[in-house]
Amino acid sequence: GAVVSQHPSRVICKSGTSVKIECRSLDFQATTMFWYRQFPKQSLMLMATSNEGSKATYEQGVEKDKFLINHASLTLSTLTVTSAHPEDSSFYICSAREPSGGQNTGELFFGEGSRLTVL
Amino acid sequence: GNSVTQMEGPVTLSEEAFLTINCTYTATGYPSLFWYVQYPGEGLQLLLKATKADDKGSNKGFEATYRKETTSFHLEKGSVQVSDSAVYFCALINTGGGNKLTFGTGTQLKVEL
C-alpha cells in the first residue's frame, strides 16, 4: 500500500527554537495532506489541511503563525513549530490522501508520527 | 458537532481471548465509520470501515457492525494474538463535515502469552 513517511520521529529542542517536521508521500502524489496533534490519552486533533501550491487551512484555535505549514510539492509537506515552548510538546502526525481514494472514503495514509519535546 | 468515544485502555488480554473495544459516536446525518490500528513505531493503518447502517466491516479477523440505533461501532475479534498488540482508533467522517476524520482517543491493546 501507499506509504507516508515523517521525519524526524523524535526531536528534542530548547524553548524558543523552531523545529521543522517533514511529511513525504513515497509512492503517490498528494494534493492534500493533513496535520494532526495528539496529546497523551487524547484523540488526534486535526490542526490543518495542507494544499499543494496554496495556503493551508487551519482549524479553529490553531495559530497559523505558530504552526507554519508549507506544501511546496506533491510529495512533501512541512510543519514548522516556531518559537517552540514546552506546551508545544506533543505527538504530531501527518496523513496524505491518495488520489484514487475518492471523496469521503477516509482512506488516508498516515505517517509514523513525530514526537516533539521542548525543554 | 461530531465526536467519537472509545473505552479507555490499556486492555490486557491473554492470547486467544475474545476482544471487544467499544466505540460510540455522535454525528448528524449519516457518517462513515472506521477503525484504524497503530502498531508500535508505525503510522495509523485503516483496519476496517462501514459506510452505512447495518454494514459490517471486517479484516484480519476483526469485525465491527455499524449500529445506527445505538450509534455504535464496536470492534470485536474472536481470538486475539500477541501480534494484535497495538493502539486502536475509532473514527468517523461525516459527509457534511468537510471530508475530515474525527478520531476517538485510542485504546491500547496488550496481548500476552
CSV table of C-alpha atoms in Angstrom, one decimal:
chain,number,residue,atom,x,y,z
A,1,GLY,CA,0.0,0.0,0.0
A,2,ALA,CA,0.9,3.6,-0.2
A,3,VAL,CA,3.5,4.9,2.3
A,4,VAL,CA,3.7,8.1,4.1
A,5,SER,CA,6.9,8.9,5.9
A,6,GLN,CA,7.6,11.5,8.6
A,7,HIS,CA,10.9,12.8,9.7
A,8,PRO,CA,12.2,13.2,12.4
A,9,SER,CA,10.5,10.6,14.5
A,10,ARG,CA,11.7,12.2,17.7
A,11,VAL,CA,13.1,15.7,18.3
A,12,ILE,CA,14.1,17.5,21.4
A,13,CYS,CA,14.7,21.2,21.3
A,14,LYS,CA,15.2,24.2,23.6
A,15,SER,CA,12.5,26.6,24.3
A,16,GLY,CA,12.4,29.4,21.8
A,17,THR,CA,13.9,27.5,18.9
A,18,SER,CA,12.0,26.4,15.7
A,19,VAL,CA,11.5,22.8,14.6
A,20,LYS,CA,10.6,21.5,11.2
A,21,ILE,CA,8.8,18.2,10.6
A,22,GLU,CA,8.6,16.7,7.2
A,23,CYS,CA,5.9,14.5,5.7
A,24,ARG,CA,6.5,12.7,2.5
A,25,SER,CA,4.3,10.6,0.3
A,26,LEU,CA,6.7,8.0,-1.0
A,27,ASP,CA,4.8,6.4,-3.9
A,28,PHE,CA,2.0,8.7,-4.8
A,29,GLN,CA,1.3,12.3,-5.3
A,30,ALA,CA,-0.8,14.0,-2.6
A,31,THR,CA,-2.5,17.3,-3.4
A,32,THR,CA,-3.8,17.3,0.1
A,33,MET,CA,-2.1,16.4,3.4
A,34,PHE,CA,-3.4,16.7,6.9
A,35,TRP,CA,-1.5,17.5,10.1
A,36,TYR,CA,-2.8,16.2,13.5
A,37,ARG,CA,-1.7,16.6,17.0
A,38,GLN,CA,-2.1,14.1,19.8
A,39,PHE,CA,-1.9,14.8,23.5
A,40,PRO,CA,-1.4,11.9,25.9
A,41,LYS,CA,-4.6,9.9,26.3
A,42,GLN,CA,-6.5,12.2,24.0
A,43,SER,CA,-7.7,11.8,20.4
A,44,LEU,CA,-5.9,13.0,17.3
A,45,MET,CA,-6.9,16.6,16.7
A,46,LEU,CA,-6.8,18.0,13.2
A,47,MET,CA,-4.6,21.1,13.1
A,48,ALA,CA,-4.7,22.0,9.5
A,49,THR,CA,-5.2,20.9,5.9
A,50,SER,CA,-2.2,21.4,3.7
A,51,ASN,CA,-2.9,22.0,0.0
A,52,GLU,CA,-0.2,21.8,-2.6
A,53,GLY,CA,0.6,25.2,-4.1
A,54,SER,CA,-1.7,27.2,-1.8
A,55,LYS,CA,-2.1,28.3,1.8
A,56,ALA,CA,-3.0,25.8,4.4
A,57,THR,CA,-6.4,25.8,6.0
A,58,TYR,CA,-6.2,25.9,9.8
A,59,GLU,CA,-8.7,24.5,12.2
A,60,GLN,CA,-10.3,26.9,14.8
A,61,GLY,CA,-7.9,27.6,17.6
A,62,VAL,CA,-4.7,26.7,15.8
A,63,GLU,CA,-2.3,29.6,15.5
A,64,LYS,CA,-1.1,29.7,11.9
A,65,ASP,CA,1.9,31.9,12.7
A,66,LYS,CA,2.9,29.4,15.3
A,67,PHE,CA,2.5,26.3,13.2
A,68,LEU,CA,3.7,27.1,9.7
A,69,ILE,CA,2.7,24.7,7.0
A,70,ASN,CA,4.3,24.5,3.6
A,71,HIS,CA,3.2,22.1,0.8
A,72,ALA,CA,5.6,23.0,-1.9
A,73,SER,CA,5.4,19.8,-3.9
A,74,LEU,CA,3.0,16.9,-4.5
A,75,THR,CA,5.1,14.7,-2.3
A,76,LEU,CA,6.2,16.9,0.6
A,77,SER,CA,4.5,18.9,3.3
A,78,THR,CA,6.4,20.5,6.2
A,79,LEU,CA,5.2,21.7,9.6
A,80,THR,CA,7.4,24.2,11.4
A,81,VAL,CA,6.8,24.9,15.0
A,82,THR,CA,8.1,28.4,15.5
A,83,SER,CA,9.5,29.6,18.8
A,84,ALA,CA,8.6,26.4,20.5
A,85,HIS,CA,7.6,26.2,24.1
A,86,PRO,CA,7.1,23.3,26.5
A,87,GLU,CA,3.4,23.4,25.9
A,88,ASP,CA,4.0,22.6,22.2
A,89,SER,CA,5.5,19.2,23.3
A,90,SER,CA,3.2,16.7,21.6
A,91,PHE,CA,3.0,13.9,19.1
A,92,TYR,CA,2.4,15.3,15.6
A,93,ILE,CA,1.1,13.0,12.8
A,94,CYS,CA,0.6,13.7,9.1
A,95,SER,CA,-1.6,12.0,6.6
A,96,ALA,CA,-2.0,12.1,2.9
A,97,ARG,CA,-4.9,11.2,0.7
A,98,GLU,CA,-4.0,9.0,-2.3
A,99,PRO,CA,-5.7,10.5,-5.4
A,100,SER,CA,-7.5,7.2,-6.2
A,101,GLY,CA,-9.1,7.2,-2.8
A,102,GLY,CA,-12.1,9.1,-3.9
A,103,GLN,CA,-14.3,11.5,-1.9
A,104,ASN,CA,-15.2,10.9,1.7
A,105,THR,CA,-13.8,7.4,1.9
A,106,GLY,CA,-11.5,8.1,4.8
A,107,GLU,CA,-8.7,6.1,3.2
A,108,LEU,CA,-5.9,8.2,4.3
A,109,PHE,CA,-2.4,7.0,4.7
A,110,PHE,CA,-0.6,8.1,7.9
A,111,GLY,CA,3.0,8.8,8.8
A,112,GLU,CA,4.7,7.3,11.8
A,113,GLY,CA,4.4,10.4,13.8
A,114,SER,CA,6.9,12.8,15.3
A,115,ARG,CA,7.3,13.3,19.0
A,116,LEU,CA,8.4,16.8,19.9
A,117,THR,CA,9.8,17.6,23.3
A,118,VAL,CA,10.5,21.2,24.1
A,119,LEU,CA,12.7,21.7,27.1
B,1,GLY,CA,-20.6,18.6,16.1
B,2,ASN,CA,-19.1,15.2,15.6
B,3,SER,CA,-17.5,13.2,18.3
B,4,VAL,CA,-16.2,9.6,19.0
B,5,THR,CA,-16.0,8.0,22.4
B,6,GLN,CA,-13.9,4.9,23.0
B,7,MET,CA,-13.3,2.8,26.0
B,8,GLU,CA,-10.2,3.7,27.9
B,9,GLY,CA,-7.2,1.3,27.9
B,10,PRO,CA,-5.0,-0.4,28.2
B,11,VAL,CA,-6.9,-3.6,27.6
B,12,THR,CA,-4.8,-6.6,28.5
B,13,LEU,CA,-5.8,-10.0,27.3
B,14,SER,CA,-4.3,-13.4,27.1
B,15,GLU,CA,-3.7,-14.9,23.7
B,16,GLU,CA,-6.8,-16.5,22.1
B,17,ALA,CA,-9.2,-14.4,24.3
B,18,PHE,CA,-12.2,-12.6,22.9
B,19,LEU,CA,-11.8,-8.9,22.2
B,20,THR,CA,-14.3,-6.1,22.3
B,21,ILE,CA,-13.4,-2.5,22.1
B,22,ASN,CA,-16.4,-0.2,22.5
B,23,CYS,CA,-16.9,2.8,20.3
B,24,THR,CA,-19.9,5.2,20.2
B,25,TYR,CA,-20.3,8.3,18.2
B,26,THR,CA,-22.3,11.5,17.9
B,27,ALA,CA,-22.9,12.9,14.4
B,28,THR,CA,-25.6,14.5,12.3
B,29,GLY,CA,-26.6,12.7,9.2
B,30,TYR,CA,-25.1,9.5,8.0
B,31,PRO,CA,-21.4,9.3,8.8
B,32,SER,CA,-19.0,6.6,7.6
B,33,LEU,CA,-17.2,4.8,10.4
B,34,PHE,CA,-13.7,3.4,10.6
B,35,TRP,CA,-11.3,1.5,12.8
B,36,TYR,CA,-7.6,2.4,12.5
B,37,VAL,CA,-4.7,0.5,14.1
B,38,GLN,CA,-1.3,1.8,15.0
B,39,TYR,CA,1.4,-0.8,15.6
B,40,PRO,CA,4.4,0.3,17.7
B,41,GLY,CA,6.6,2.6,15.8
B,42,GLU,CA,4.3,2.7,12.7
B,43,GLY,CA,1.7,5.1,11.3
B,44,LEU,CA,-2.0,4.5,11.5
B,45,GLN,CA,-3.4,2.0,9.1
B,46,LEU,CA,-7.0,1.5,8.1
B,47,LEU,CA,-8.3,-1.7,9.6
B,48,LEU,CA,-11.9,-1.8,8.5
B,49,LYS,CA,-14.8,0.5,7.7
B,50,ALA,CA,-18.5,0.7,7.2
B,51,THR,CA,-20.4,3.3,5.3
B,52,LYS,CA,-24.0,2.7,6.1
B,53,ALA,CA,-26.2,1.4,8.9
B,54,ASP,CA,-26.1,-2.4,9.4
B,55,ASP,CA,-22.9,-2.7,7.3
B,56,LYS,CA,-20.3,-5.0,8.8
B,57,GLY,CA,-16.6,-4.2,8.2
B,58,SER,CA,-14.1,-7.0,8.6
B,59,ASN,CA,-10.4,-7.5,8.2
B,60,LYS,CA,-7.8,-9.8,9.7
B,61,GLY,CA,-10.3,-11.5,11.9
B,62,PHE,CA,-11.6,-8.2,13.3
B,63,GLU,CA,-15.2,-7.2,12.8
B,64,ALA,CA,-17.4,-4.1,13.6
B,65,THR,CA,-21.0,-3.5,12.7
B,66,TYR,CA,-22.5,-0.1,12.1
B,67,ARG,CA,-25.4,0.2,14.6
B,68,LYS,CA,-27.3,3.4,13.9
B,69,GLU,CA,-29.9,2.7,16.6
B,70,THR,CA,-27.2,2.6,19.3
B,71,THR,CA,-24.8,4.9,17.5
B,72,SER,CA,-22.1,2.3,18.0
B,73,PHE,CA,-19.3,0.6,16.0
B,74,HIS,CA,-17.7,-1.8,18.5
B,75,LEU,CA,-14.6,-3.7,17.4
B,76,GLU,CA,-14.5,-7.4,18.0
B,77,LYS,CA,-12.2,-10.3,17.4
B,78,GLY,CA,-12.8,-13.9,18.4
B,79,SER,CA,-9.3,-14.9,19.2
B,80,VAL,CA,-6.5,-12.3,19.7
B,81,GLN,CA,-2.8,-12.9,19.1
B,82,VAL,CA,0.2,-11.3,20.5
B,83,SER,CA,0.8,-9.6,17.1
B,84,ASP,CA,-2.5,-7.8,17.6
B,85,SER,CA,-1.0,-5.6,20.3
B,86,ALA,CA,-1.4,-2.1,19.2
B,87,VAL,CA,-3.4,1.1,19.6
B,88,TYR,CA,-6.9,1.0,18.0
B,89,PHE,CA,-8.6,4.2,17.0
B,90,CYS,CA,-12.3,4.6,16.1
B,91,ALA,CA,-13.1,7.4,13.7
B,92,LEU,CA,-15.8,8.9,11.6
B,93,ILE,CA,-16.2,11.0,8.5
B,94,ASN,CA,-19.4,13.0,8.1
B,95,THR,CA,-20.4,13.9,4.6
B,96,GLY,CA,-21.3,17.3,5.9
B,97,GLY,CA,-18.0,17.6,7.8
B,98,GLY,CA,-15.7,18.8,5.1
B,99,ASN,CA,-14.1,15.4,4.5
B,100,LYS,CA,-12.3,15.4,7.9
B,101,LEU,CA,-11.8,12.5,10.1
B,102,THR,CA,-12.9,12.7,13.8
B,103,PHE,CA,-11.0,10.3,16.0
B,104,GLY,CA,-11.6,8.7,19.3
B,105,THR,CA,-8.9,8.8,22.0
B,106,GLY,CA,-7.5,5.4,21.0
B,107,THR,CA,-7.4,2.2,23.0
B,108,GLN,CA,-4.2,0.3,23.7
B,109,LEU,CA,-4.4,-3.4,23.4
B,110,LYS,CA,-1.8,-5.7,25.0
B,111,VAL,CA,-2.0,-9.4,24.3
B,112,GLU,CA,0.1,-11.7,26.4
B,113,LEU,CA,1.1,-15.3,26.0
